[in-house]
Coordinates of C-alpha atoms in Angstrom, one line a residue:
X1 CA 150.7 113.9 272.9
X2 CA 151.3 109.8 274.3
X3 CA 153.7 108.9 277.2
X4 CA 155.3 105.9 277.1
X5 CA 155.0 105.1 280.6
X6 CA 153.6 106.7 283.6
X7 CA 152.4 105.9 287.2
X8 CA 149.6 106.8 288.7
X9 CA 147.6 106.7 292.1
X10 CA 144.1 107.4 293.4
X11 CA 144.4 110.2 295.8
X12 CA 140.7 110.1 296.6
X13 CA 140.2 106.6 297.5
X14 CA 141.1 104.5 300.4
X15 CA 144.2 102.9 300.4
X16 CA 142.5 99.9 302.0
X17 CA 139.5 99.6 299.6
X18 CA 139.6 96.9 297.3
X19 CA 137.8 98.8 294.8
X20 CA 139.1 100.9 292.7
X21 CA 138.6 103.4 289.1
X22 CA 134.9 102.6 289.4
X23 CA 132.4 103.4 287.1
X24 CA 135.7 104.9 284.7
X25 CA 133.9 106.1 281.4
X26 CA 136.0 104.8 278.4
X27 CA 135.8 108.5 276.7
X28 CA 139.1 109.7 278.6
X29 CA 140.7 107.5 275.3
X30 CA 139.7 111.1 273.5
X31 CA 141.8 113.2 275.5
X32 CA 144.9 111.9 273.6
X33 CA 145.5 115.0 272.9
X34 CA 146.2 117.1 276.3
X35 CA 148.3 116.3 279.4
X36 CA 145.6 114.9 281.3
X37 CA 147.5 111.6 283.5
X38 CA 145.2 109.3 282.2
X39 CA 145.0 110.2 278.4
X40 CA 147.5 107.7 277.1
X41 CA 145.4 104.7 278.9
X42 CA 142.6 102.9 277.4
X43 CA 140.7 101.9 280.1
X44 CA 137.4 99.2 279.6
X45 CA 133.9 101.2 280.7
X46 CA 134.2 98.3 283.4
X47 CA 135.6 99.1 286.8
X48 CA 138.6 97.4 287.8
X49 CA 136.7 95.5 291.0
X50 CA 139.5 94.1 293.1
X51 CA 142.9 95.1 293.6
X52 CA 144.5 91.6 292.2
X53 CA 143.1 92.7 288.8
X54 CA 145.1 96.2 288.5
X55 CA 147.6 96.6 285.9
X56 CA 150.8 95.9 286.6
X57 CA 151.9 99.2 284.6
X58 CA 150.4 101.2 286.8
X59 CA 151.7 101.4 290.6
X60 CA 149.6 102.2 293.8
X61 CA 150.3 105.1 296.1
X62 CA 150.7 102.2 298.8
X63 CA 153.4 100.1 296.1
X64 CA 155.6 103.2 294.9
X65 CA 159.1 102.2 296.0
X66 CA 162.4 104.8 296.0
X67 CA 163.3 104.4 292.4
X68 CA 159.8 105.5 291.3
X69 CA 159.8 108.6 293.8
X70 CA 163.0 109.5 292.7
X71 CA 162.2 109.4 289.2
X72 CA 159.1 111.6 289.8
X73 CA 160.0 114.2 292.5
X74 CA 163.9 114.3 292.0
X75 CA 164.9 113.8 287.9
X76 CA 163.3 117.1 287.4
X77 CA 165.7 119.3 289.5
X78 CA 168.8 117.5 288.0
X79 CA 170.9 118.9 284.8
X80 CA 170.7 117.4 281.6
X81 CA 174.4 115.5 281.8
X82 CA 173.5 113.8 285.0
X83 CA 169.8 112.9 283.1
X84 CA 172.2 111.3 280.4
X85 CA 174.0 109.4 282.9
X86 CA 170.8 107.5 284.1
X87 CA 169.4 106.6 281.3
X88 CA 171.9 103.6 281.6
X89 CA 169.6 102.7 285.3
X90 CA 167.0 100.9 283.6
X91 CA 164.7 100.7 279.9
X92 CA 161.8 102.3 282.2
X93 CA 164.5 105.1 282.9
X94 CA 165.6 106.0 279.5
X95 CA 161.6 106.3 278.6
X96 CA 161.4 108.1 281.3
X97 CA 164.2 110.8 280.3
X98 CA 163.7 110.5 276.7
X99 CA 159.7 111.5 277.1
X100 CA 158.3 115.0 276.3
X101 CA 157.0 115.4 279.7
X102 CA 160.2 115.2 281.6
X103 CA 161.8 117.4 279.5
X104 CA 159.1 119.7 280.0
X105 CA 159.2 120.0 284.0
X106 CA 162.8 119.5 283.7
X107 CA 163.4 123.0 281.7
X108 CA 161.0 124.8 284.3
X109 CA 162.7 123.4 287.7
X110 CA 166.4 122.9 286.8
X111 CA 167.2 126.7 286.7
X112 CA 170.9 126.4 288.1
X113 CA 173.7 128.5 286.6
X114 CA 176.0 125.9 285.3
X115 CA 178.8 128.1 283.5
X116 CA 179.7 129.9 280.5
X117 CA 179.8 129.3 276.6
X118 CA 182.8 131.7 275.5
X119 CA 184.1 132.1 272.1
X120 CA 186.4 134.9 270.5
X121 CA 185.2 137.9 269.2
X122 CA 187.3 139.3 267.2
X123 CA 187.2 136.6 264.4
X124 CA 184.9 133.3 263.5
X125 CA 186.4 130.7 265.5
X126 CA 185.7 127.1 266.2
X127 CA 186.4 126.9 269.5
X128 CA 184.0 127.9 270.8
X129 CA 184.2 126.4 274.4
X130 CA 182.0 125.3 277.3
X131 CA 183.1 126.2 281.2
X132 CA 181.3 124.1 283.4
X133 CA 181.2 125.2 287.3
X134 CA 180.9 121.5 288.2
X135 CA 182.5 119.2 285.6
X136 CA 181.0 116.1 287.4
X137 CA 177.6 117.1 286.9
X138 CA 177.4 119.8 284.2
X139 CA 178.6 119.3 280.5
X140 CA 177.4 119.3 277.6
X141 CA 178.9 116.4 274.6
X142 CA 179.7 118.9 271.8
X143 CA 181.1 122.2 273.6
X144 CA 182.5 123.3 270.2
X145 CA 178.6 122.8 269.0
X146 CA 180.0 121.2 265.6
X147 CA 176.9 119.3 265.7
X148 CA 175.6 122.4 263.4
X149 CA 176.0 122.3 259.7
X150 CA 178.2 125.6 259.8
X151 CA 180.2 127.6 261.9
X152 CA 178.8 130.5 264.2
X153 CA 178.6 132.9 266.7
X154 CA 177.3 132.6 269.9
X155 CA 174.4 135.7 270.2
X156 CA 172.4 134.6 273.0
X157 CA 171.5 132.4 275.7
X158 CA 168.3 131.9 277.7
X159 CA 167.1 128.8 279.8
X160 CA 169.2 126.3 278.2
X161 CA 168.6 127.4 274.6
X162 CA 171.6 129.0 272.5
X163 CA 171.0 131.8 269.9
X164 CA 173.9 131.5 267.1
X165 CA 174.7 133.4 264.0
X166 CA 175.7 131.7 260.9
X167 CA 176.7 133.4 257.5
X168 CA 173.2 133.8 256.4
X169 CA 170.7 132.6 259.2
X170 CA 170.1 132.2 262.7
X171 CA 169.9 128.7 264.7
X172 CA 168.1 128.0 267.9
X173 CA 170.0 125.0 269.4
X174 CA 170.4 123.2 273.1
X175 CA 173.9 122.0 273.2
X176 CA 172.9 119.4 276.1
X177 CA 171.1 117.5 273.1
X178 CA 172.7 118.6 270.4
X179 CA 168.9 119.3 269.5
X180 CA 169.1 122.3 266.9
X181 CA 166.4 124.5 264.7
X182 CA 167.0 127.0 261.7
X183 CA 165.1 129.8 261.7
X184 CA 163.6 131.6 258.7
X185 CA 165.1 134.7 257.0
X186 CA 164.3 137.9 259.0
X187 CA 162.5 141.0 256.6
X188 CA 164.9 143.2 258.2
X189 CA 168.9 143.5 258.0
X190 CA 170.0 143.1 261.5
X191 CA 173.7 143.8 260.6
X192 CA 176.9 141.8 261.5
X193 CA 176.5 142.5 264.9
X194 CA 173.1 142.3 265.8
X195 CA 171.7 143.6 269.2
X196 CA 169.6 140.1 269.8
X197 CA 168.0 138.9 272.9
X198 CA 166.6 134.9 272.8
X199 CA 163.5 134.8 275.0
X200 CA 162.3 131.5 276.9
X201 CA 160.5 131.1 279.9
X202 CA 159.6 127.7 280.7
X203 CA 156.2 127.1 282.7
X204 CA 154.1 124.3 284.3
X205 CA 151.2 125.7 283.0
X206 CA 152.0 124.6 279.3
X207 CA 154.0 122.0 278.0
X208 CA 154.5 123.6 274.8
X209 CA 157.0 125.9 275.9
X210 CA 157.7 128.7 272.7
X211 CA 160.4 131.1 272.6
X212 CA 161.1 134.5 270.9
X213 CA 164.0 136.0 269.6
X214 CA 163.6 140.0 269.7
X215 CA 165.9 142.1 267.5
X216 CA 166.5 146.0 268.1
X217 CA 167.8 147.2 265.0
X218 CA 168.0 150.9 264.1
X219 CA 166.1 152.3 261.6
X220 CA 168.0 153.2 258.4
X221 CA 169.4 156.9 258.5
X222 CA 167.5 157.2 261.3
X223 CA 168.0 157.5 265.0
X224 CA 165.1 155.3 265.6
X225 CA 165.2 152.0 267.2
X226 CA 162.4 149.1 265.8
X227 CA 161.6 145.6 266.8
X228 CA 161.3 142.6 264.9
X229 CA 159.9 139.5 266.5
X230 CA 160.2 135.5 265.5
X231 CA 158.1 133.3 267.7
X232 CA 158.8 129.4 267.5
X233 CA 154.9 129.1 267.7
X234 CA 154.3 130.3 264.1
X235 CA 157.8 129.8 263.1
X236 CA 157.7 133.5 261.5
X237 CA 159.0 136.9 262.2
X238 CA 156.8 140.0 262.8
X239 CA 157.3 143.3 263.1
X240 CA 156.7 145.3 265.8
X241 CA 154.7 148.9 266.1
X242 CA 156.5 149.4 269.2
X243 CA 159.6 151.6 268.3
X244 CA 162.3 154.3 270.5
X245 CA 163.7 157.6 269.2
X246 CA 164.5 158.6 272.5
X247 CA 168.1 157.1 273.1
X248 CA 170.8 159.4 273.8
X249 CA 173.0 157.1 271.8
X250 CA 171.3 155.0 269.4
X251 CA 174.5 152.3 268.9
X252 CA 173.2 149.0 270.6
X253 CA 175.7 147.0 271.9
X254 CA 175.5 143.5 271.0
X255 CA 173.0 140.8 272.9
X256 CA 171.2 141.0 275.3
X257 CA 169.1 139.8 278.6
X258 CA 166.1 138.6 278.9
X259 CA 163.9 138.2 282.5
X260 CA 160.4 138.5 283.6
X261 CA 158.9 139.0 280.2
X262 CA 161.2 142.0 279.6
X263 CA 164.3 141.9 276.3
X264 CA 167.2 144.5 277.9
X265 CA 169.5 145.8 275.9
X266 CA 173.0 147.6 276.7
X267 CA 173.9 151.1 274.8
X268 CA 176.9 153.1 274.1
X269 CA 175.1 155.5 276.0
X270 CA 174.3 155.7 280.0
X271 CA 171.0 153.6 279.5
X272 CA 169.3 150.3 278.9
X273 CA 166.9 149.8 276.3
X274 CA 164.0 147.8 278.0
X275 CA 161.3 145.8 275.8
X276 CA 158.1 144.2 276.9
X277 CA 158.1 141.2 274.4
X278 CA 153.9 141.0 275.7
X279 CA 152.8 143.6 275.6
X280 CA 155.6 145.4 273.0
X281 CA 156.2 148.3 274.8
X282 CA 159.9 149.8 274.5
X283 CA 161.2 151.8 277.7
X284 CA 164.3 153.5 278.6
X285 CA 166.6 152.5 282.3
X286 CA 169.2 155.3 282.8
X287 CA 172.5 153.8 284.5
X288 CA 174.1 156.4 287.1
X289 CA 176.1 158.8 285.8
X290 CA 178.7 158.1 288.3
X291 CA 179.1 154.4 286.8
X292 CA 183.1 153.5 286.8
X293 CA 184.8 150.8 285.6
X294 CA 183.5 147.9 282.8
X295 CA 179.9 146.8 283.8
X296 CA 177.3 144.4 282.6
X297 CA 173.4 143.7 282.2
X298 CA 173.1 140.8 284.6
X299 CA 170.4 138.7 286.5
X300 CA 171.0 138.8 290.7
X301 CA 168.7 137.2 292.7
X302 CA 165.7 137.5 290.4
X303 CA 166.1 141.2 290.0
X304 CA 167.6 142.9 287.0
X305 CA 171.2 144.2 288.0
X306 CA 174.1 146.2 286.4
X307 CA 177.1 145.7 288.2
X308 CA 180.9 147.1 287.8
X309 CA 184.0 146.0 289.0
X310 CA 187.2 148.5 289.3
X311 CA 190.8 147.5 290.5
X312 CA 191.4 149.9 293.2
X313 CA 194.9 148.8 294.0
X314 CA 197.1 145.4 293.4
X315 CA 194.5 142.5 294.3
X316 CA 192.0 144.6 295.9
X317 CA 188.8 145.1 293.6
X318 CA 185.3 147.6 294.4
X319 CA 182.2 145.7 292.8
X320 CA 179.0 148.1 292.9
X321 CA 175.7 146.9 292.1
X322 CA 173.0 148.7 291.3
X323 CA 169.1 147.1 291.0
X324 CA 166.1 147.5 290.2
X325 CA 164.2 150.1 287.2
X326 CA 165.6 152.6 289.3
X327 CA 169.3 151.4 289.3
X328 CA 170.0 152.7 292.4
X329 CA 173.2 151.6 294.2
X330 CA 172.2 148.4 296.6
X331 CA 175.5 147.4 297.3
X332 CA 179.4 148.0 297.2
X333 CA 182.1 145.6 298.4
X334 CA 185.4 146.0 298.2
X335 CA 187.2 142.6 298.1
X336 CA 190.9 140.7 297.1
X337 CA 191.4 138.3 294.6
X338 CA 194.7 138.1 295.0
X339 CA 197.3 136.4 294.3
X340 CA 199.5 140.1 295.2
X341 CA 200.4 142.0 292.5
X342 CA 202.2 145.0 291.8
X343 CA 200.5 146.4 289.6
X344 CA 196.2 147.6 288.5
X345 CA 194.9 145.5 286.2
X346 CA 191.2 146.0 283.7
X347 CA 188.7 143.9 284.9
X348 CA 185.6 142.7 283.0
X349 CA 182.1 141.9 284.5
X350 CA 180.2 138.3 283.4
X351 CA 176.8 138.2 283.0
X352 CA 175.4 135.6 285.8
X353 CA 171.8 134.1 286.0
X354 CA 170.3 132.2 289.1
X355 CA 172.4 133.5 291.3
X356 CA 173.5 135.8 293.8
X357 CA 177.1 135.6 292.6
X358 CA 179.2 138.1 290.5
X359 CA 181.8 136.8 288.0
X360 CA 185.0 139.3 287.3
X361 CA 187.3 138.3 285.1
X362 CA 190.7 139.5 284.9
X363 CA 193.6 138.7 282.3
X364 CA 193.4 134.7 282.5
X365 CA 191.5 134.2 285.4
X366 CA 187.8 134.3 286.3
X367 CA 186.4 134.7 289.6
X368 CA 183.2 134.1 291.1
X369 CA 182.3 136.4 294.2
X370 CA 179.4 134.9 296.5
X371 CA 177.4 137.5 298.0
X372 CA 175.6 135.8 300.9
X373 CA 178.5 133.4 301.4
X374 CA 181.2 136.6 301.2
X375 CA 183.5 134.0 299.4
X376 CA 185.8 134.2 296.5
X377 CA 186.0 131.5 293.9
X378 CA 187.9 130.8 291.5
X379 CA 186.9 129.0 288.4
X380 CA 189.5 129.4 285.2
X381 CA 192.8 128.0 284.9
X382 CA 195.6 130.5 284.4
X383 CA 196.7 131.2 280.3
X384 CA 192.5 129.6 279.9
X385 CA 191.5 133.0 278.2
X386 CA 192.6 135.7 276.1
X387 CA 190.8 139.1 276.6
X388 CA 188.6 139.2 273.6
X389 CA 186.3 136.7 274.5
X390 CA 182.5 136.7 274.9
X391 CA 180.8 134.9 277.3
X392 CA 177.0 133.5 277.4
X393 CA 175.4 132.4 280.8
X394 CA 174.3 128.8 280.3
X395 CA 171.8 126.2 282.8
X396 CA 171.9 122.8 281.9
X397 CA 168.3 121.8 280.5
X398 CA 166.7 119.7 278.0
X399 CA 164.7 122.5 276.9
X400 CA 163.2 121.5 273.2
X401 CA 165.0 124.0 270.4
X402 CA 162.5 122.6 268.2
X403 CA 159.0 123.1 269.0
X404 CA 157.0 125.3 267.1

């Protein structure tokens, strides 16, 4: 893989010697291929001897001004719309944003939650919709993701990727670039409805970033769950020996989370279906059996959470969580959204990720409870939502939907 441009330094050399790279063997022009700093750079077997003679494409510890330190330490931690924005700073910029390794650390450090795909679920439907917690900041150019060749359904969401359904095949997309991949048939009928987790996990370690998508589909006539697997790597599914008979219930209910390696799936029973994508082990979480109210799979400070919300009385709500493989009760709040009320009202629990907030929505509204910060937001417009709407947890990230 070639960068455009990069800008490098000799850590291991005096700043004040006017010697530098010496004795540089010209076989680093083989490394082409890996990540190594130097790779793209054909350097002559002869040392560069004094400082005057340097390249002017490559920039000294001692010469590195703001823009270039900014560009290196601070691009990376910044969501993809605010990446579009400055491309418009400078050519070197747009290279900059535009190259394969910025997208690469970009994916692994930008892990803010930014808002919510939602879309109806009772029928196909266009408008399918982006809500951004900071409009300034977070967006995404086609929220209705009409940038696909059909219309779909939003299944899943995981580190910036989307997993969406169309009549006949699955697509991979990242609506921040509008950057979109088909995936090949499945061998197995996953139904209309199918309980689907997309799996990404972005690391430093490896540029090539791949992704999964695990299905749990139930064996025909069978109470028996099985597992098929497509990896972006080979750009095939597989199935997997890994299977679960031991579901109370076994009616899956819909997507999915995935964290830590792990594919979690809801049931109609009391318990979570739990797959190691790895190692492709299948386990079973049971949920309390005093559980009240309508609850959801969600990610809470980097530890898998199922938390309910019940509205005890006018404006006044009771949110429990519970953590952990255990699911044992950590916390229980009782708090007002207000505005009053004079009557209860059905709330519905939001899957969150990154965060130590819990989203409740209830009619038209949507709220977002802070833990730490023991503060109520609110973050939808009243008459924004109907109550048959699903809604995917989405960071902003230029995460690749194409490699493989």
């Amino acid at each position: 893989m070639e960068f455009s441009q990069a800008y490098y330094m000799n850590d291991d050399s005096d700043d004040n010697s006017p010697y530098i790279f010496k004795g540089f063997s010209s076989a680093t022009t083989s490394q082409r291929r890996g990540i190594h700093p130097l790779a793209g750079y054909d350097f002559k077997t002869e040392a560069y001897e004094k400082v005057d003679e340097f390249p002017a494409h490559i920039i000294r510890k001692g010469d590195k001004k703001i823009k270039d330190l900014v560009k290196e330490h601070v691009l990376p931690f910044l969501p993809a719309k605010s990446l579009m924005k400055f491309k418009a700073v400078s050519k070197d910029w747009e290279k900059w944003i535009a190259s394969p390794l910025l997208t690469h650390q970009q994916s692994f450090s930008c892990q803010s939650f930014s808002g919510y795909f939602y879309q109806n679920m009772s029928k196909w439907d266009m408008n399918t919709t982006f809500l951004s917690l900071d409009p300034s900041t977070i967006g995404v150019p086609s929220p209705a993701l009409d940038f696909l060749p059909e219309v779909v359904k939003i299944l899943s969401s995981c580190n910036g990727l989307l997993l969406c359904q169309g009549l006949e095949k699955y697509y991979v997309c990242n609506p921040a670039t509008k950057n979109w991949k088909i995936l090949p048939p499945p061998r197995y009928y996953h139904g209309d409805e199918p309980a689907i987790v997309l799996a990404f996990e972005p690391s430093l370690r490896n540029i090539e970033a791949y992704y999964h998508v695990i299905c749990a589909f139930p064996m025909l006539d069978q109470p028996i769950i099985g597992f098929e697997i497509y990896s972006s790597e080979s750009d095939s599914w597989s199935c997997s020996s890994a299977y679960c008979s031991d579901l109370e219930n076994p009616c899956l209910v819909g997507g999915g989370l995935f964290m830590k390696g792990v594919a979690y799936y809801e049931t109609k029973s009391n318990e979570v279906l739990a797959f190691d994508v790895k190692e492709e082990i299948a386990a079973i979480i049971s949920l309390p059996v005093e559980v009240e109210g309508d609850g959801s799979l969600t990610q809470m400070d980097g530890e898998l959470s199922y938390v309910t919300a019940f509205n005890v009385w006018e404006n006044v709500f009771l949110i429990d969580i519970y953590q952990g493989m255990e699911m044992n009760l950590k916390r229980s709040v009782s708090i007002n959204l207000g505005p009053e009320r004079s009557l209860t009202y059905a709330c519905k629990v939001l899957p969150c990720v990154n965060s130590d907030a819990v989203a409740i929505q209830v009619r038209e509204h949507i709220y977002l409870y802070h833990i730490r910060k023991q503060k109520v937001e609110s973050i939808a417009s009243p008459n924004a939502f109907g109550s048959a709407k699903k809604f995917l947890p989405y960071i902003n990230s230029l995460a690749n939907a194409t490699l493989n």
